[in-house]
Every structure is written in C-alpha cells, then in structure tokens.
Amino acid sequence: MKVGDLALTLIDLPPVMAGSVVELVERLTKGDIVNTPSGPLVALGDGWICAHELVPRNAAYADKALMPLRGDFTPEREKSSEVPA
C-alpha cells in the first residue's frame, strides 16, 4: 500500500466503524511518535495514519486492521476457468 491509496477498515475505531473506507495519509513504523489530541503516543507496530470524514484529525490503524482497495480482486477460481478466445 502507498500514500493516497484507499483501504477498508477491518476493526471498529469509533466513530469509524469496521467496513469504512479510509485514505492512507502517512506510513507508521514501530516506535514512531504519533501526536494525538490526548498527547503523543508511540506506535506499537507498523501501520498507517488514515483520513476519514468522521475523524477531523485522522486515525491510526495497524497494517492488519486495513484491507487495500486496489489491485485485482477477481477470485482465483474465476481466473482459472477463463478460456482464451
């Protein structure tokens, strides 16, 4: 994934619910300092700062909490049954 990509959230992080679409704003790596409204926090793992219309200051998600929304999403079974013309 890269900055500007869209991703689907796999967890609830109120007010953003699981299944919401977010935009990737900034890459985080373990140990990065993240400034939040309640003060600075240390990133416990790799992830992304994401933008969503319900969150004015963005939100941080771990890599495993996001599903990329780009690429080829054709199921493998459909691909294998295609017959060349």
JSON list of C-alpha atoms in Angstrom, two decimals:
[
{"chain": "A", "resi": 1, "resn": "MET", "atom": "CA", "xyz": [0.00, 0.00, 0.00]},
{"chain": "A", "resi": 2, "resn": "LYS", "atom": "CA", "xyz": [1.09, 3.57, -0.56]},
{"chain": "A", "resi": 3, "resn": "VAL", "atom": "CA", "xyz": [0.10, 7.11, 0.45]},
{"chain": "A", "resi": 4, "resn": "GLY", "atom": "CA", "xyz": [-3.15, 8.13, -1.24]},
{"chain": "A", "resi": 5, "resn": "ASP", "atom": "CA", "xyz": [-4.48, 4.57, -1.58]},
{"chain": "A", "resi": 6, "resn": "LEU", "atom": "CA", "xyz": [-7.90, 3.66, -0.21]},
{"chain": "A", "resi": 7, "resn": "ALA", "atom": "CA", "xyz": [-8.37, 0.87, 2.31]},
{"chain": "A", "resi": 8, "resn": "LEU", "atom": "CA", "xyz": [-11.23, -0.84, 4.10]},
{"chain": "A", "resi": 9, "resn": "THR", "atom": "CA", "xyz": [-11.13, -0.83, 7.92]},
{"chain": "A", "resi": 10, "resn": "LEU", "atom": "CA", "xyz": [-11.38, -4.28, 9.48]},
{"chain": "A", "resi": 11, "resn": "ILE", "atom": "CA", "xyz": [-11.95, -3.08, 13.06]},
{"chain": "A", "resi": 12, "resn": "ASP", "atom": "CA", "xyz": [-14.15, -0.51, 14.80]},
{"chain": "A", "resi": 13, "resn": "LEU", "atom": "CA", "xyz": [-12.25, 2.60, 15.85]},
{"chain": "A", "resi": 14, "resn": "PRO", "atom": "CA", "xyz": [-15.17, 4.85, 16.84]},
{"chain": "A", "resi": 15, "resn": "PRO", "atom": "CA", "xyz": [-16.55, 6.87, 15.26]},
{"chain": "A", "resi": 16, "resn": "VAL", "atom": "CA", "xyz": [-15.17, 4.97, 12.23]},
{"chain": "A", "resi": 17, "resn": "MET", "atom": "CA", "xyz": [-16.79, 1.53, 12.06]},
{"chain": "A", "resi": 18, "resn": "ALA", "atom": "CA", "xyz": [-15.38, -1.65, 10.53]},
{"chain": "A", "resi": 19, "resn": "GLY", "atom": "CA", "xyz": [-16.07, -1.72, 6.80]},
{"chain": "A", "resi": 20, "resn": "SER", "atom": "CA", "xyz": [-15.45, 2.00, 6.31]},
{"chain": "A", "resi": 21, "resn": "VAL", "atom": "CA", "xyz": [-13.26, 3.34, 3.52]},
{"chain": "A", "resi": 22, "resn": "VAL", "atom": "CA", "xyz": [-10.26, 5.44, 4.60]},
{"chain": "A", "resi": 23, "resn": "GLU", "atom": "CA", "xyz": [-7.43, 7.14, 2.70]},
{"chain": "A", "resi": 24, "resn": "LEU", "atom": "CA", "xyz": [-3.83, 6.33, 3.65]},
{"chain": "A", "resi": 25, "resn": "VAL", "atom": "CA", "xyz": [-2.10, 9.57, 4.67]},
{"chain": "A", "resi": 26, "resn": "GLU", "atom": "CA", "xyz": [1.21, 8.63, 6.32]},
{"chain": "A", "resi": 27, "resn": "ARG", "atom": "CA", "xyz": [3.13, 5.39, 6.90]},
{"chain": "A", "resi": 28, "resn": "LEU", "atom": "CA", "xyz": [3.94, 4.49, 10.52]},
{"chain": "A", "resi": 29, "resn": "THR", "atom": "CA", "xyz": [6.67, 2.15, 11.68]},
{"chain": "A", "resi": 30, "resn": "LYS", "atom": "CA", "xyz": [7.06, 0.65, 15.12]},
{"chain": "A", "resi": 31, "resn": "GLY", "atom": "CA", "xyz": [8.44, 3.24, 17.53]},
{"chain": "A", "resi": 32, "resn": "ASP", "atom": "CA", "xyz": [7.23, 6.32, 15.61]},
{"chain": "A", "resi": 33, "resn": "ILE", "atom": "CA", "xyz": [5.79, 9.11, 17.75]},
{"chain": "A", "resi": 34, "resn": "VAL", "atom": "CA", "xyz": [2.16, 9.92, 16.85]},
{"chain": "A", "resi": 35, "resn": "ASN", "atom": "CA", "xyz": [0.68, 13.22, 18.02]},
{"chain": "A", "resi": 36, "resn": "THR", "atom": "CA", "xyz": [-2.92, 12.75, 19.19]},
{"chain": "A", "resi": 37, "resn": "PRO", "atom": "CA", "xyz": [-5.45, 15.09, 20.85]},
{"chain": "A", "resi": 38, "resn": "SER", "atom": "CA", "xyz": [-4.63, 13.38, 24.17]},
{"chain": "A", "resi": 39, "resn": "GLY", "atom": "CA", "xyz": [-0.86, 13.74, 23.71]},
{"chain": "A", "resi": 40, "resn": "PRO", "atom": "CA", "xyz": [1.97, 11.92, 21.93]},
{"chain": "A", "resi": 41, "resn": "LEU", "atom": "CA", "xyz": [1.81, 8.13, 21.62]},
{"chain": "A", "resi": 42, "resn": "VAL", "atom": "CA", "xyz": [4.40, 5.61, 20.45]},
{"chain": "A", "resi": 43, "resn": "ALA", "atom": "CA", "xyz": [3.34, 3.34, 17.57]},
{"chain": "A", "resi": 44, "resn": "LEU", "atom": "CA", "xyz": [3.40, -0.23, 18.86]},
{"chain": "A", "resi": 45, "resn": "GLY", "atom": "CA", "xyz": [3.69, -1.68, 15.35]},
{"chain": "A", "resi": 46, "resn": "ASP", "atom": "CA", "xyz": [3.65, -0.84, 11.65]},
{"chain": "A", "resi": 47, "resn": "GLY", "atom": "CA", "xyz": [0.56, 0.85, 10.28]},
{"chain": "A", "resi": 48, "resn": "TRP", "atom": "CA", "xyz": [-0.95, 3.98, 8.75]},
{"chain": "A", "resi": 49, "resn": "ILE", "atom": "CA", "xyz": [-2.36, 7.36, 9.65]},
{"chain": "A", "resi": 50, "resn": "CYS", "atom": "CA", "xyz": [-5.69, 7.36, 7.78]},
{"chain": "A", "resi": 51, "resn": "ALA", "atom": "CA", "xyz": [-8.18, 10.07, 6.84]},
{"chain": "A", "resi": 52, "resn": "HIS", "atom": "CA", "xyz": [-11.95, 9.65, 7.19]},
{"chain": "A", "resi": 53, "resn": "GLU", "atom": "CA", "xyz": [-14.72, 12.26, 7.06]},
{"chain": "A", "resi": 54, "resn": "LEU", "atom": "CA", "xyz": [-15.84, 11.42, 10.62]},
{"chain": "A", "resi": 55, "resn": "VAL", "atom": "CA", "xyz": [-12.37, 11.98, 12.10]},
{"chain": "A", "resi": 56, "resn": "PRO", "atom": "CA", "xyz": [-11.14, 15.59, 11.78]},
{"chain": "A", "resi": 57, "resn": "ARG", "atom": "CA", "xyz": [-7.57, 14.80, 12.90]},
{"chain": "A", "resi": 58, "resn": "ASN", "atom": "CA", "xyz": [-7.14, 11.38, 11.24]},
{"chain": "A", "resi": 59, "resn": "ALA", "atom": "CA", "xyz": [-6.77, 7.99, 12.92]},
{"chain": "A", "resi": 60, "resn": "ALA", "atom": "CA", "xyz": [-4.00, 5.39, 13.23]},
{"chain": "A", "resi": 61, "resn": "TYR", "atom": "CA", "xyz": [-4.54, 1.78, 12.13]},
{"chain": "A", "resi": 62, "resn": "ALA", "atom": "CA", "xyz": [-2.24, -1.24, 12.28]},
{"chain": "A", "resi": 63, "resn": "ASP", "atom": "CA", "xyz": [-1.45, -2.90, 8.95]},
{"chain": "A", "resi": 64, "resn": "LYS", "atom": "CA", "xyz": [-3.53, -5.94, 9.93]},
{"chain": "A", "resi": 65, "resn": "ALA", "atom": "CA", "xyz": [-6.57, -3.69, 10.54]},
{"chain": "A", "resi": 66, "resn": "LEU", "atom": "CA", "xyz": [-6.69, -2.50, 6.91]},
{"chain": "A", "resi": 67, "resn": "MET", "atom": "CA", "xyz": [-7.55, -4.20, 3.60]},
{"chain": "A", "resi": 68, "resn": "PRO", "atom": "CA", "xyz": [-6.22, -2.45, 0.47]},
{"chain": "A", "resi": 69, "resn": "LEU", "atom": "CA", "xyz": [-8.79, -1.40, -2.11]},
{"chain": "A", "resi": 70, "resn": "ARG", "atom": "CA", "xyz": [-6.66, -1.62, -5.23]},
{"chain": "A", "resi": 71, "resn": "GLY", "atom": "CA", "xyz": [-5.34, -4.39, -7.42]},
{"chain": "A", "resi": 72, "resn": "ASP", "atom": "CA", "xyz": [-7.03, -7.40, -9.00]},
{"chain": "A", "resi": 73, "resn": "PHE", "atom": "CA", "xyz": [-9.92, -8.71, -6.89]},
{"chain": "A", "resi": 74, "resn": "THR", "atom": "CA", "xyz": [-11.09, -11.41, -9.32]},
{"chain": "A", "resi": 75, "resn": "PRO", "atom": "CA", "xyz": [-11.47, -14.67, -7.36]},
{"chain": "A", "resi": 76, "resn": "GLU", "atom": "CA", "xyz": [-8.79, -17.24, -8.24]},
{"chain": "A", "resi": 77, "resn": "ARG", "atom": "CA", "xyz": [-11.45, -19.80, -9.20]},
{"chain": "A", "resi": 78, "resn": "GLU", "atom": "CA", "xyz": [-12.82, -17.45, -11.87]},
{"chain": "A", "resi": 79, "resn": "LYS", "atom": "CA", "xyz": [-9.34, -16.77, -13.24]},
{"chain": "A", "resi": 80, "resn": "SER", "atom": "CA", "xyz": [-8.53, -20.46, -13.61]},
{"chain": "A", "resi": 81, "resn": "SER", "atom": "CA", "xyz": [-11.74, -21.20, -15.52]},
{"chain": "A", "resi": 82, "resn": "GLU", "atom": "CA", "xyz": [-11.23, -18.46, -18.13]},
{"chain": "A", "resi": 83, "resn": "VAL", "atom": "CA", "xyz": [-10.80, -19.76, -21.67]},
{"chain": "A", "resi": 84, "resn": "PRO", "atom": "CA", "xyz": [-8.69, -17.74, -24.10]},
{"chain": "A", "resi": 85, "resn": "ALA", "atom": "CA", "xyz": [-10.61, -16.52, -27.17]}
]
